Each structure stands twice: as C-alpha cells, then as structure tokens.
XYZ file of C-alpha atoms in Angstrom:
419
model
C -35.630 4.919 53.929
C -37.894 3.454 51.004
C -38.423 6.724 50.067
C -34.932 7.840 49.740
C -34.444 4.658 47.649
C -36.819 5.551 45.116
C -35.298 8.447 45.062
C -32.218 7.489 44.262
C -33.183 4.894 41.340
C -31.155 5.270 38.005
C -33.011 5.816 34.981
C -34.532 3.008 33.770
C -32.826 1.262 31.098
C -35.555 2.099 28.490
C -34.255 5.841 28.420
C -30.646 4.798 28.045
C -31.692 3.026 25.179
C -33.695 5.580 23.533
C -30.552 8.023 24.165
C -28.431 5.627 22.362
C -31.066 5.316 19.292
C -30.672 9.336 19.236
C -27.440 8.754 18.299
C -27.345 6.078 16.465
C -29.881 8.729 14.019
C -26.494 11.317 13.150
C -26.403 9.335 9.940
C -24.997 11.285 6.856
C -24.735 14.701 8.972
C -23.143 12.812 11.495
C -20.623 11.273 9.564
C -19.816 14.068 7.225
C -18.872 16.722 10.746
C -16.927 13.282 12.348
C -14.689 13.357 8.677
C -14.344 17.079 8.910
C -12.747 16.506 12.694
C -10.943 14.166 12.010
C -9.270 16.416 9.251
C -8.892 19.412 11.787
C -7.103 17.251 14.031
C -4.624 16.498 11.516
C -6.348 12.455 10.620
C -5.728 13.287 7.255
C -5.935 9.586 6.032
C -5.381 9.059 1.775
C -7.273 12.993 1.633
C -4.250 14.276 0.693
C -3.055 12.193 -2.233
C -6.587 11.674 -3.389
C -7.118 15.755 -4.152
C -3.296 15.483 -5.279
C -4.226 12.273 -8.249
C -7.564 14.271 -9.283
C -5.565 17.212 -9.880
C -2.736 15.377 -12.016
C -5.516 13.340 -13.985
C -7.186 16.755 -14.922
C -4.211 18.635 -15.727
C -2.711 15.662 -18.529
C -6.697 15.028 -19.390
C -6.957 18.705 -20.447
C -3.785 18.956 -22.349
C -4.094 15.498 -23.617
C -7.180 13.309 -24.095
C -5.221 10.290 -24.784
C -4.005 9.861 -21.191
C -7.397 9.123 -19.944
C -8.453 6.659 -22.554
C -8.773 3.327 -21.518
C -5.862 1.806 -23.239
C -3.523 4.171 -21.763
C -5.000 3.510 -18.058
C -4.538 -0.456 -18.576
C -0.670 0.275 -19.369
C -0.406 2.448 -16.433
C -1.858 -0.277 -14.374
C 0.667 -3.030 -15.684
C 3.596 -0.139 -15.150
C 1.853 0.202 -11.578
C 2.413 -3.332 -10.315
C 5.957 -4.149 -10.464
C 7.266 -0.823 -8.515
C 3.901 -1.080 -6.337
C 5.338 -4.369 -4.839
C 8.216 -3.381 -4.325
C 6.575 -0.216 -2.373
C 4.373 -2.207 -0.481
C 7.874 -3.497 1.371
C 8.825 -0.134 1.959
C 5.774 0.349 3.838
C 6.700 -1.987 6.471
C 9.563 -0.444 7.474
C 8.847 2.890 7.446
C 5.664 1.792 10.175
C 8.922 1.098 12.024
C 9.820 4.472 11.790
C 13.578 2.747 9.861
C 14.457 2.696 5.891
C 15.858 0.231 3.135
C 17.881 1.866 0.574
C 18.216 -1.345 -1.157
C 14.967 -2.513 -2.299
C 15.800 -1.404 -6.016
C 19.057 -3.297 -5.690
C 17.635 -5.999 -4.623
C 15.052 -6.268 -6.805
C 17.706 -6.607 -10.149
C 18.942 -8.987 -8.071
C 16.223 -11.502 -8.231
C 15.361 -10.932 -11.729
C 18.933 -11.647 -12.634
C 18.867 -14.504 -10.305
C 15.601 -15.797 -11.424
C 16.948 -15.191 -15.296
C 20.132 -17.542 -14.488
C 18.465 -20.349 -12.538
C 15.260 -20.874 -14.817
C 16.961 -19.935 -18.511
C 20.829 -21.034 -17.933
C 20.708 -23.519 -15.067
C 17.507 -24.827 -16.813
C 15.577 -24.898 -13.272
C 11.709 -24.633 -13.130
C 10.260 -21.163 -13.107
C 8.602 -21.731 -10.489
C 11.677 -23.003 -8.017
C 13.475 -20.337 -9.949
C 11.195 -17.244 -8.424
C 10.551 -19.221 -4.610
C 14.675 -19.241 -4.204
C 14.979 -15.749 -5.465
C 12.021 -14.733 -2.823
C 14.071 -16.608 -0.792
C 17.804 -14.618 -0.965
C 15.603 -12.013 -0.728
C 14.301 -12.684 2.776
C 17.511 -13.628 3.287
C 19.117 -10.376 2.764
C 16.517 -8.952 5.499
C 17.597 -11.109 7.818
C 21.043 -9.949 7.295
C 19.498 -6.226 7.900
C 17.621 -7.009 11.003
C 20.796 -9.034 12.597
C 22.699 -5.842 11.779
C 20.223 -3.275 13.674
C 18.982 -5.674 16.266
C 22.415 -7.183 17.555
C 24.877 -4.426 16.608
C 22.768 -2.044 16.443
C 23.713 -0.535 12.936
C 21.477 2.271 11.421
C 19.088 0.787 9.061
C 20.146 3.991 6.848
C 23.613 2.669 6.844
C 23.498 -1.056 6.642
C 20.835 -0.608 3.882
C 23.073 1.488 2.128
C 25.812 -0.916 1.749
C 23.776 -3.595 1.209
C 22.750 -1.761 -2.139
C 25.926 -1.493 -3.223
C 26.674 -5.162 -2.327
C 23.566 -6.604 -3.641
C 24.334 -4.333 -6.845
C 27.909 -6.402 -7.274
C 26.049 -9.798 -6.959
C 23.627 -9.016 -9.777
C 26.531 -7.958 -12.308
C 28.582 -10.804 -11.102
C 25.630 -13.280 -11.672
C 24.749 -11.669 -15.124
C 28.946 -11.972 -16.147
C 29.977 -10.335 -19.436
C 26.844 -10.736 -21.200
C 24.730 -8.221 -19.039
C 21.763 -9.611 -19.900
C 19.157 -12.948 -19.952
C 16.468 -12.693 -22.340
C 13.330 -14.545 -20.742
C 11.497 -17.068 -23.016
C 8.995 -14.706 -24.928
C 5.535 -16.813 -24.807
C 6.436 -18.672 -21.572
C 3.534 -18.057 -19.021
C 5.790 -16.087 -16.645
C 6.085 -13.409 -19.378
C 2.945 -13.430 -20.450
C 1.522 -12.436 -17.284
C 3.482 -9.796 -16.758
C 2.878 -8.520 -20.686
C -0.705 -9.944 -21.771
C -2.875 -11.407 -19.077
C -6.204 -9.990 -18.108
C -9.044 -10.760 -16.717
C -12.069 -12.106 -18.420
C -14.621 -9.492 -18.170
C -17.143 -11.670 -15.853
C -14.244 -11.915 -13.132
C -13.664 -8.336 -13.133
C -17.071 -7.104 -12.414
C -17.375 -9.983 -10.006
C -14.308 -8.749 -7.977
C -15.448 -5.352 -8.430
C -18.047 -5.984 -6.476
C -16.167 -7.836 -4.130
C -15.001 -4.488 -1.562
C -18.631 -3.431 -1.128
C -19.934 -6.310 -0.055
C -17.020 -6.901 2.675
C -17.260 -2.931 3.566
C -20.971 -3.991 4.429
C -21.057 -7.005 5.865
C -18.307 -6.411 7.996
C -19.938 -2.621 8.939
C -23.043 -4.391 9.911
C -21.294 -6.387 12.145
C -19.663 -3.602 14.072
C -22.781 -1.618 13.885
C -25.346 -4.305 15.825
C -22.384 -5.624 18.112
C -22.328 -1.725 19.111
C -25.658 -1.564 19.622
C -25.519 -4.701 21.575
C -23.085 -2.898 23.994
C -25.021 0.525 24.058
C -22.440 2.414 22.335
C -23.776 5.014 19.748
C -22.809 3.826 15.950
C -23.190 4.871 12.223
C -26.634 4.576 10.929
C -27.750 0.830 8.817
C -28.953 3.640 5.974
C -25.058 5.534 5.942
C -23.535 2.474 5.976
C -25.460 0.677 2.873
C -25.574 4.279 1.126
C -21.494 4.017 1.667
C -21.180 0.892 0.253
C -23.475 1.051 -2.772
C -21.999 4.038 -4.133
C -18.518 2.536 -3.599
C -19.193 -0.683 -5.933
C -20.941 1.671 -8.599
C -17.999 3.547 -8.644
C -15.434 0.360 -9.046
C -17.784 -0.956 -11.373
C -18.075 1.837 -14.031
C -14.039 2.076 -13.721
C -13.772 -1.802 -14.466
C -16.583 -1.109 -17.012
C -14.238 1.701 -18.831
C -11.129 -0.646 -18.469
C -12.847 -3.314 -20.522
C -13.491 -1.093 -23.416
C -9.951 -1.647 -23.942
C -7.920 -4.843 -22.865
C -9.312 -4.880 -19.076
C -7.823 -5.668 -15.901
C -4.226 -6.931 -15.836
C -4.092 -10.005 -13.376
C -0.574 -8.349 -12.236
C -2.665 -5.564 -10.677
C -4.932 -7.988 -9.446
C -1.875 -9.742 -7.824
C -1.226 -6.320 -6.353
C -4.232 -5.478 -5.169
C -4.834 -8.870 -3.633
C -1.012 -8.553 -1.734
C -2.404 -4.763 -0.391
C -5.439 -6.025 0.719
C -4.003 -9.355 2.447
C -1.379 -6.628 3.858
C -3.973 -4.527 4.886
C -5.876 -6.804 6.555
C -2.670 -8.066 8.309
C -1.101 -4.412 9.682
C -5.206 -3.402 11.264
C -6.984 -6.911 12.529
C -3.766 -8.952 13.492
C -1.933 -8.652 16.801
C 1.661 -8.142 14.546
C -0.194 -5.365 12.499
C -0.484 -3.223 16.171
C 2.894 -4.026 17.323
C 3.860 -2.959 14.300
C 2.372 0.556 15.098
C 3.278 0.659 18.298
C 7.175 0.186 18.095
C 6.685 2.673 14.946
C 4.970 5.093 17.576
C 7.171 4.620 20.911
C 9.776 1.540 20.627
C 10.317 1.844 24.737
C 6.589 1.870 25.779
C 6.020 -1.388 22.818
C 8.882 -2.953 25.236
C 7.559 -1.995 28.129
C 3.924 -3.107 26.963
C 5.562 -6.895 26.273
C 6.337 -6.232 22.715
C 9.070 -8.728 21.739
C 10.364 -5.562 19.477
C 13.382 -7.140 17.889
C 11.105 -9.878 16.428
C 8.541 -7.016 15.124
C 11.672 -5.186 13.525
C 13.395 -8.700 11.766
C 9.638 -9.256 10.514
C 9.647 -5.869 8.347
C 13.296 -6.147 7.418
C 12.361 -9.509 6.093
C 8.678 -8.457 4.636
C 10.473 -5.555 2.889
C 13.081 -7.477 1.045
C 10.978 -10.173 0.028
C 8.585 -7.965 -1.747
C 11.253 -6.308 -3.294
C 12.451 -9.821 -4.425
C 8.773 -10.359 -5.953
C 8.965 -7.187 -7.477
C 12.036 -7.652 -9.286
C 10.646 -10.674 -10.625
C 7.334 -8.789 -12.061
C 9.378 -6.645 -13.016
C 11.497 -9.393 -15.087
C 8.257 -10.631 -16.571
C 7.369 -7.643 -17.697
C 10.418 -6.478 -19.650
C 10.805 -10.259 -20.691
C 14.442 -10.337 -19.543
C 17.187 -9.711 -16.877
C 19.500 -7.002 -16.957
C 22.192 -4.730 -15.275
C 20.041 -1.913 -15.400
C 16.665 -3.559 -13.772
C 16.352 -2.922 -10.099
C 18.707 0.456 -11.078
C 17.705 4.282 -11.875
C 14.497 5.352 -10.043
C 13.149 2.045 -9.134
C 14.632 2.797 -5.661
C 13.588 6.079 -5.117
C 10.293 5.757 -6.842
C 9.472 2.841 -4.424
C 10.153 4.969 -1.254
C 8.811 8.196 -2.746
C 5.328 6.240 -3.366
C 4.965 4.883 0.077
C 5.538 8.325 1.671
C 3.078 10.058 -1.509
C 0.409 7.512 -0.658
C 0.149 8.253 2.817
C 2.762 6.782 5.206
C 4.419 8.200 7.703
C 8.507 9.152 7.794
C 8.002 9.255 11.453
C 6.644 6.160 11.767
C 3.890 4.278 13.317
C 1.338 5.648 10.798
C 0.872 4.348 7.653
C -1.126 1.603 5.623
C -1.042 -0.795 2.769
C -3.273 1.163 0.383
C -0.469 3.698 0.713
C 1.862 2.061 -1.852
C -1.290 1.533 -3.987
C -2.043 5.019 -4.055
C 1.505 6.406 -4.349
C 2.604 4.223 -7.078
C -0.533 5.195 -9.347
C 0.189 9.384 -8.429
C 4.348 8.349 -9.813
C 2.937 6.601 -12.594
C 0.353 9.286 -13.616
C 3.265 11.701 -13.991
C 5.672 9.172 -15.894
C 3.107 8.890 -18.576
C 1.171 12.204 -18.656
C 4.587 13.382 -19.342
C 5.711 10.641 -22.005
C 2.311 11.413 -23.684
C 3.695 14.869 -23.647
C 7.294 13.942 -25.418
C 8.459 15.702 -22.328
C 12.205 14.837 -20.985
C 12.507 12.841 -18.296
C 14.083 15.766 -16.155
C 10.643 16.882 -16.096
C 9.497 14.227 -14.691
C 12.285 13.424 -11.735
C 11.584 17.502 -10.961
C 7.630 16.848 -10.731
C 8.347 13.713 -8.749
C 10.818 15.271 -6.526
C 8.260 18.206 -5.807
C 5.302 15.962 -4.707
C 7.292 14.003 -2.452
C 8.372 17.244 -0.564
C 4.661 18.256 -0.662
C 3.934 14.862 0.809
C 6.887 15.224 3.271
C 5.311 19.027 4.452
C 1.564 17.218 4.737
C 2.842 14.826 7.184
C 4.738 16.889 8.972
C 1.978 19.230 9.619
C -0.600 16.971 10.042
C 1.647 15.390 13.182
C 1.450 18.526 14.341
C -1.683 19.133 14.385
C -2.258 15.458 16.105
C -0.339 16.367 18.535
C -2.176 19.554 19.256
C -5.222 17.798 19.280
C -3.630 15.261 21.717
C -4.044 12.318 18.664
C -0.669 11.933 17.986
C-alpha cells in the first residue's frame, strides 16, 4: 500500500517551479510571437492608427519640411486639445455601444455661456466655467432620463438636443453674435501662450516609464508568487527604457521651439486619469460589459441604467470643458464655435483612434490618438494652401478605413472566440 503511495506522489514542487522559470525565460521572443497573436486574432489595439499617423507624417514631411518642424508640432498640439476633450466624451458612450450628436452643440454652448456670465454678468472665471461644466452635465442627464425611462434612441434624443442646445447658444449670444474674452486674462492665455518650463517637461516625460515599470514589476513577482508564467524583469525594463527615451527626445524637439502647451498637458492628464478609470475601477468594467452584452451586465448585477446616465453625463461634461478650451483659445464666444466639424471631428477621432462602433471596446488613449491623425491632416493640408474640401474628403476616407478595421477585426475575434 506504501508502495502504491509512492507511486502515486506528485512532482515535487521544485520541478513545478523550475517549469514556471522556463517560462518566465520567453522574454523578447516571447513577447514579440504573443503581439503577433494577438494581431491574428483580430486584438488589433492602437496598431492600426499608429501605421495610419506614420504614414500621414511622412507623406506632408516629404512634400513639406515645415510640417515637421517643431513650431508647427507645438500648434498642432494646442489645435489637438480643445477637440481632444471633447472626444474623450465621445469615448464613453460609444463603450456603451450608444452616440451623442450633440457634443459640438454643446460645446458653443458653454463657451457662449461662459463668455456671458464671466464678461457681461461680470461673474468670476472660475464660477463662470464650473456652472457651464455644470449645464453641461446637466444636459446628460436629460439624455440618460430620455433612454433609460422612455427609452428614446440615444441617436434621436441626441439629435434634437443639438438642435436645441444650438437655439440656447444664439439666444444667449442675442444680436451681437459674439463675446470677445479679455485678451491677457489667464484663461486666454492658457489656451494661447502657456507652456511648460523645460525642467517640468522632461520631468513628466519621464513620468510613463517609471509607472509602466513599477507597476510591471508588481504584476510580474505577484505572478511569480502564484506560479503563473510572466514577462521576463529584462523585457519589461528594456520596454520601459526605450519608451522614456523616446518621450524624451520628442519633448527634447518640442523645446527647440516654444515646448509643451499645458492645454495638452491638461489633456493628457484627463486621458490618463480616464484611462486609469475605464481598466482598474469596477465602473471602467461595467462599462465594458454593458458595451459588450447589456442583458448578461444585468444579469451579472450590473445596475446598467446607472452605468449608461454615468457616460451620458461624462460625455457632455467634457464637451462642456471643451467648449471652454476651445473659448480660450480663440479668445472669444461665438455662433459659429461648437459648429462646422467640431461635431463630427470629435466622433470621427474616437472611432480613428481605436474605439469601437459596436461597443464595449475602446480606450481613453483613443481620442488622444484620433484627434492628433485629424489634426495632422488639417495642417499638412493648410501647409499645402489646399481647400478645405480636401481635407473633409481625406477625413471622411480614414474614418471609413477605421470603420472597415473594426469591423474586421470583430470578426476575426469572434473567429478566434475573443470577441
């Protein structure tokens, strides 16, 4: 019987172990055949609009050296921020798998709102810009009532709310049409002048390397801990080195000219908090999984009317914020801010950067990415003297690119049983 025991002993742990430490050796190798899978299987991740910016940076670079210099990037990155907010919104919803039509609406509507409060109702800028946030989150609530009690299409409420919305910023604005912020007031000058001393932008440069590593340390020994195989110490610190050179020599170039606008930096910061909010928080995975299957999120205890009011609301308030960066920037209030392309060049960058139509796929970096591929062509093509038919065409042609990626990189998913 002692016999058939020893027979019948499992391995002793120190082999386990040693199997593990084989694969905790696939380093590089490893790593780079895991990224091609992931690609086969349709995990396409920012791949796609990555290869799609390097090819629109070559193609202006090569007709026109100008539109890489570093004074030219700087004004793309202050163009960047005010639509990027507004983008970032869009985001939200469209993880929902729903739409806002009115975010550009909207957005006029707190710069005209912000423009009357702080310049003719002589209210603080800064209680000016919280109530216009405010009506803006407002307004979301409005859409969520709408789809969660009534159930109205988002399509459709969001429709007429930017024609609504559009009526309360020309009635605010009356016969004049316009407010004319006060030129040298701080508000302004942030959105026109501000950068960041050079020391602060190499120290936040360095900032994403050292979270990618402590934090992939972290999940590499509590692995380990747990006998699950992991990325190699070596990958991961080879990963994050190169990734701060890289940030550094572009904040390097930046500062050759004016540097790094703190608008973008307000940007950034808003993707990253958003980021950090839609992957490591419980509302971030509801998020994804009423986007991916709004019965099974109920049936899992998903309280999915809340998760649905919460990106209504999200979404308009950004687009609030973004009308008032916007504001700053031009240095006044108008009938035509919030109008023309802002709309569709808000949606069309969250889809470019990455997010799903579908939804439950999708992150924050998307708008980041999306909005700087938009912007790219808007000034490659003003560098150009080209018409702006041009550039609506060009626009119009990457989204539907974008559109055909997504949809055949579900597909794929779901033929790899991912989806």
């Amino acid at each position: 019987m002692s016999r058939d025991v020893q027979q019948a002993a499992p391995v002793p742990p120190q082999l386990d172990r040693a199997d593990v430490r084989v694969k905790h050796e696939a380093g590089l190798s490893g790593a780079i055949r895991a990224f091609f899978d992931r690609v086969r299987s349709g995990d396409l991740g920012s791949l796609p609009v990555i290869v799609g910016l390097v090819i629109i940076w070559t193609v202006f670079a090569s007709i026109n050296p100008i539109f890489l210099s570093s004074s030219n990037l700087v004004n793309l990155l202050f163009d960047s921020s005010t639509v990027g907010v507004i983008a970032l919104g869009i985001v939200c919803v469209l993880m929902v798998g729903e739409i806002d039509l009115s975010v550009g609406s909207i957005s006029g509507f707190a710069s005209a709102l912000v423009g009357t409060l702080w310049v003719n109702q002589g209210w603080p800028v800064a209680l000016a810009i919280l109530a216009a946030i405010a009506v803006g989150g407002f307004i979301g609530a409005l859409y969520a009532l709408l789809f969660n009690r009534l159930g109205m299409p988002s399509f459709v409420s969001t429709l007429a709310g930017l024609l609504a919305v559009l009526g309360l910023q020309l009635y605010i604005l009356g016969s004049t049409g316009s407010i004319n912020l006060p030129y040298g007031s701080n508000l302004v000058n942030f959105g026109q002048l501000l950068v960041m001393p050079k020391f602060v932008s190499f120290a936040l440069a360095a900032v994403p390397g050292i979270v990618m590593l402590v934090t992939g340390l972290r999940t590499v020994a509590r692995r380990r801990a747990a006998n699950l195989s992991a990325p190699s110490t070596g990958g991961l610190v080879t990963r994050a080195v190169a990734i701060t050179i890289v940030i550094e020599l572009i904040v390097f170039y930046l500062n050759q000219a004016r540097g790094i606008p703190w608008m973008f930096g307000l940007f950034v910061g808003l993707v990253i908090a958003m980021h950090y909010a839609l992957t490591r928080t419980k509302w971030g995975r509801s998020m994804s999984a009423v986007g991916g299957n709004r019965e099974a999120a109920r049936r899992a205890g998903i309280n999915v009317r809340l998760i649905y009011s919460s990106a209504f609301v999200l979404c308009s308030m950004l687009a609030a914020f973004g009308g008032v960066l916007s504001a700053a920037r031009l240095a006044s209030a108008s009938q035509q801010a919030g109008t023309g392309d802002v709309n569709l060049n808000a949606i069309a960058a969250a889809v470019i950067g990455g997010t799903s139509l579908f939804g439950g796929r999708g992150s924050a970096y998307s708008a980041l990415l999306g909005i700087i591929v938009i912007q790219s062509i808007a000034s490659g093509l003003t560098l150009l003297d080209l018409s702006s038919s041009l550039r609506y065409m060009i626009t119009g042609a990457v989204l539907a690119i974008a559109v055909i990626v997504d949809s055949l990189a579900r597909r794929s998913r779901v033929s790899h049983g991912r989806a």
